[in-house]
CSV table of C-alpha atoms and ligand atoms in Angstrom, one decimal:
chain,number,residue,atom,x,y,z
A,21,MET,CA,-28.0,32.5,-37.9
A,22,THR,CA,-28.7,32.1,-34.2
A,23,ASN,CA,-25.8,32.0,-31.8
A,24,THR,CA,-27.4,30.2,-28.9
A,25,ILE,CA,-27.5,26.5,-28.3
A,26,THR,CA,-30.4,24.8,-26.6
A,27,LEU,CA,-29.5,21.8,-24.6
A,28,GLU,CA,-31.7,18.7,-25.0
A,29,PRO,CA,-31.9,15.6,-22.9
A,30,LEU,CA,-29.8,12.8,-24.5
A,31,THR,CA,-31.9,10.1,-26.0
A,32,ALA,CA,-31.0,7.4,-28.5
A,33,ALA,CA,-33.6,8.6,-31.0
A,34,ALA,CA,-32.5,12.3,-30.9
A,35,PHE,CA,-28.8,11.3,-31.1
A,36,LYS,CA,-29.2,8.8,-34.0
A,37,PRO,CA,-28.0,11.1,-36.8
A,38,TYR,CA,-24.7,11.6,-34.9
A,39,GLY,CA,-24.1,8.2,-33.3
A,40,ASP,CA,-25.1,5.9,-30.5
A,41,VAL,CA,-26.1,6.3,-26.9
A,42,ILE,CA,-24.4,3.8,-24.6
A,43,ALA,CA,-26.8,3.2,-21.8
A,44,THR,CA,-29.0,0.6,-20.3
A,45,ALA,CA,-32.3,2.6,-19.8
A,46,ASP,CA,-35.0,1.3,-22.1
A,47,ARG,CA,-32.6,-1.0,-23.9
A,48,ASP,CA,-33.0,-4.7,-24.6
A,49,TYR,CA,-30.8,-7.2,-22.8
A,50,PHE,CA,-30.5,-11.0,-22.4
A,51,MET,CA,-29.4,-12.9,-19.4
A,52,ILE,CA,-26.0,-14.6,-19.2
A,53,ASN,CA,-23.8,-16.1,-16.5
A,54,ASN,CA,-26.5,-18.5,-15.2
A,55,GLY,CA,-29.0,-15.7,-14.9
A,56,SER,CA,-26.8,-13.5,-12.7
A,57,THR,CA,-26.0,-10.9,-15.4
A,58,ARG,CA,-27.9,-8.8,-17.9
A,59,ARG,CA,-26.0,-8.4,-21.2
A,60,TYR,CA,-27.0,-5.2,-23.0
A,61,HIS,CA,-25.6,-6.4,-26.2
A,62,GLN,CA,-23.9,-4.4,-29.0
A,63,LEU,CA,-25.1,-0.9,-27.9
A,64,ALA,CA,-22.6,0.6,-30.4
A,65,ASN,CA,-20.1,-0.5,-33.0
A,66,VAL,CA,-16.5,0.6,-33.1
A,67,ASP,CA,-15.3,1.7,-36.5
A,68,THR,CA,-11.5,2.3,-36.5
A,69,GLU,CA,-10.1,0.1,-39.3
A,70,THR,CA,-10.1,2.8,-42.0
A,71,GLU,CA,-6.5,3.3,-43.4
A,72,GLY,CA,-5.1,0.7,-41.1
A,73,GLY,CA,-6.3,2.0,-37.8
A,74,SER,CA,-6.8,0.0,-34.7
A,75,THR,CA,-9.0,0.4,-31.6
A,76,ILE,CA,-7.6,1.7,-28.4
A,77,ILE,CA,-9.1,2.4,-24.9
A,78,SER,CA,-8.0,5.5,-23.0
A,79,ILE,CA,-9.2,7.5,-20.0
A,80,PHE,CA,-9.7,11.2,-20.1
A,81,GLN,CA,-9.7,13.2,-16.9
A,82,ALA,CA,-11.4,16.4,-17.8
A,83,THR,CA,-11.8,19.8,-16.2
A,84,PRO,CA,-14.9,22.0,-17.0
A,85,LEU,CA,-14.3,24.9,-19.4
A,86,ALA,CA,-15.3,28.4,-18.3
A,87,TYR,CA,-19.0,29.3,-18.6
A,88,PRO,CA,-20.9,30.9,-20.2
A,89,LEU,CA,-19.1,28.8,-22.8
A,90,SER,CA,-18.1,30.4,-26.1
A,91,VAL,CA,-18.0,27.6,-28.6
A,92,SER,CA,-15.2,28.6,-30.9
A,93,MET,CA,-14.5,25.3,-32.7
A,94,MET,CA,-15.8,21.8,-33.6
A,95,GLU,CA,-13.8,18.8,-34.6
A,96,ARG,CA,-14.4,15.5,-36.4
A,97,HIS,CA,-12.5,12.2,-36.8
A,98,PRO,CA,-12.8,11.2,-40.5
A,99,LEU,CA,-11.0,7.9,-40.0
A,100,GLY,CA,-12.8,6.5,-36.9
A,101,SER,CA,-15.6,6.5,-34.4
A,102,GLN,CA,-15.0,7.9,-30.9
A,103,ALA,CA,-16.9,6.7,-27.8
A,104,PHE,CA,-17.1,8.5,-24.4
A,105,ILE,CA,-18.3,6.5,-21.3
A,106,PRO,CA,-18.6,8.5,-18.1
A,107,LEU,CA,-16.8,6.7,-15.2
A,108,LEU,CA,-18.0,8.7,-12.2
A,109,GLY,CA,-21.7,9.2,-13.1
A,110,ASN,CA,-21.6,12.9,-13.6
A,111,ALA,CA,-23.7,14.8,-16.1
A,112,TYR,CA,-21.7,16.2,-19.1
A,113,LEU,CA,-22.5,18.1,-22.3
A,114,ILE,CA,-22.3,16.9,-25.9
A,115,LEU,CA,-22.3,19.3,-28.9
A,116,VAL,CA,-22.6,17.7,-32.3
A,117,ALA,CA,-23.3,18.6,-35.9
A,118,ALA,CA,-24.1,16.3,-38.8
A,119,PRO,CA,-21.5,16.6,-41.5
A,120,THR,CA,-22.9,18.2,-44.7
A,121,GLY,CA,-19.7,17.4,-46.5
A,122,ASP,CA,-19.1,21.1,-47.0
A,123,LEU,CA,-16.6,22.3,-44.4
A,124,GLU,CA,-17.5,25.9,-45.1
A,125,GLN,CA,-21.2,25.3,-44.7
A,126,ASP,CA,-20.6,23.3,-41.5
A,127,ARG,CA,-18.6,26.3,-40.1
A,128,LEU,CA,-21.3,28.8,-40.9
A,129,ASP,CA,-24.5,27.0,-40.2
A,130,SER,CA,-25.3,27.1,-36.5
A,131,GLN,CA,-28.5,25.3,-37.1
A,132,THR,CA,-26.5,22.1,-37.6
A,133,ILE,CA,-25.1,22.3,-34.1
A,134,ARG,CA,-27.2,20.5,-31.4
A,135,GLY,CA,-26.5,20.4,-27.7
A,136,PHE,CA,-27.3,17.4,-25.5
A,137,ILE,CA,-26.8,16.8,-21.8
A,138,SER,CA,-26.1,13.3,-20.5
A,139,ASP,CA,-27.4,12.4,-17.1
A,140,GLY,CA,-24.1,10.7,-16.3
A,141,SER,CA,-25.3,7.2,-16.9
A,142,GLN,CA,-25.2,7.6,-20.6
A,143,GLY,CA,-22.1,7.4,-22.9
A,144,VAL,CA,-22.0,8.4,-26.5
A,145,ASN,CA,-20.3,6.9,-29.6
A,146,TYR,CA,-19.7,9.5,-32.3
A,147,HIS,CA,-19.8,7.9,-35.7
A,148,LYS,CA,-16.9,8.4,-38.1
A,149,GLY,CA,-16.8,12.0,-39.4
A,150,VAL,CA,-19.4,13.5,-37.1
A,151,TRP,CA,-18.7,17.0,-35.9
A,152,HIS,CA,-18.4,17.4,-32.1
A,153,HIS,CA,-16.9,19.6,-29.5
A,154,PRO,CA,-14.1,18.1,-27.4
A,155,ILE,CA,-15.3,16.6,-24.2
A,156,LEU,CA,-17.4,19.0,-22.1
A,157,ALA,CA,-17.2,17.9,-18.5
A,158,LEU,CA,-19.4,19.7,-15.9
A,159,SER,CA,-17.7,18.3,-12.8
A,160,ASP,CA,-14.1,18.9,-11.8
A,161,GLN,CA,-11.6,16.2,-12.7
A,162,ASP,CA,-14.3,14.1,-14.3
A,163,GLN,CA,-13.3,10.8,-15.9
A,164,PHE,CA,-14.4,9.2,-19.1
A,165,LEU,CA,-13.5,5.9,-20.8
A,166,ILE,CA,-12.6,6.5,-24.4
A,167,VAL,CA,-12.8,3.9,-27.2
A,168,ASP,CA,-11.4,5.4,-30.4
A,169,ARG,CA,-8.8,4.9,-33.2
A,170,ALA,CA,-5.0,4.9,-33.2
A,171,GLY,CA,-3.1,4.6,-36.5
A,172,PRO,CA,-1.8,6.4,-39.6
A,173,GLY,CA,-3.4,9.4,-41.3
A,174,ASN,CA,-4.9,12.6,-40.0
A,175,ASN,CA,-7.9,11.6,-37.9
A,176,CYS,CA,-8.8,15.1,-36.6
A,177,GLU,CA,-10.2,17.9,-38.6
A,178,GLU,CA,-11.1,21.2,-36.9
A,179,VAL,CA,-13.4,24.0,-37.9
A,180,HIS,CA,-12.9,27.3,-36.1
A,181,PHE,CA,-15.6,30.0,-35.8
A,182,THR,CA,-15.1,33.7,-36.2
A,183,ASP,CA,-16.1,35.9,-33.2
A,184,ALA,CA,-19.4,36.6,-35.0
A,185,GLU,CA,-20.1,32.8,-35.5
A,186,LYS,CA,-19.2,31.7,-31.9
A,187,ARG,CA,-22.1,30.1,-30.1
A,188,ILE,CA,-22.6,30.9,-26.4
A,189,PHE,CA,-24.4,28.9,-23.8
A,190,ALA,CA,-24.7,29.1,-20.1
A,191,LYS,CA,-23.6,26.2,-17.8
A,192,PRO,CA,-26.7,24.2,-17.2
A,193,ALA,CA,-27.9,23.0,-13.8
A,194,CYS,CA,-26.8,19.4,-13.6
A,195,SER,CA,-30.3,18.2,-13.4
A,196,VAL,CA,-31.6,16.5,-16.5
B,211,UGC,N1,-8.2,14.9,-28.9
B,211,UGC,C1,-8.8,13.9,-28.3
B,211,UGC,O1,-8.3,12.8,-28.2
B,211,UGC,N2,-10.1,14.2,-27.9
B,211,UGC,C2,-11.1,14.8,-28.7
B,211,UGC,O2,-11.2,14.0,-29.9
B,211,UGC,C3,-12.4,14.8,-28.0
B,211,UGC,O3,-13.5,14.6,-28.7
B,211,UGC,O4,-12.4,15.1,-26.8
B,212,NI,NI1,-13.1,13.9,-30.6
């Protein structure tokens, strides 16, 4: 089991097992508003209705964690998707793992954890149940628009790693 995480540039293709990339680069659009506006249509779908949930919009103002980062936990939202859209254009990190359905296996298998770096123009939409680390800002007091679920039920499961299972990675240069 390796305990290091390699950061990859965020692309829609690489992120597909975990969710959607919300960005305009290389994406289709059509013109609206008498030709004054490009509509990059339905870049992601919001999935919050399970067990009577509803969709809400919030803003997170996030402070970078200490680096080198010791990744001690991951979480997932079994009842809804969660989207993060950067508001200030700063690069930030994304750690995800595809759910295997076996919490113990997910906890132990570092191979399932992948790290991506957004160039700050790209948001992400985690699909329901996808393991991810809470927001990893790289810039002080960075701000993100969040589209996720409010409603009944427990919509946050966490898995915590032992000291031996913790993954470490250094703070990347913000270039992507
Ligand atoms: N707890 C919360 O609202 N945020 C986390 O889900 C996160 O992914 O940052
Ligand atoms: Ni989350």
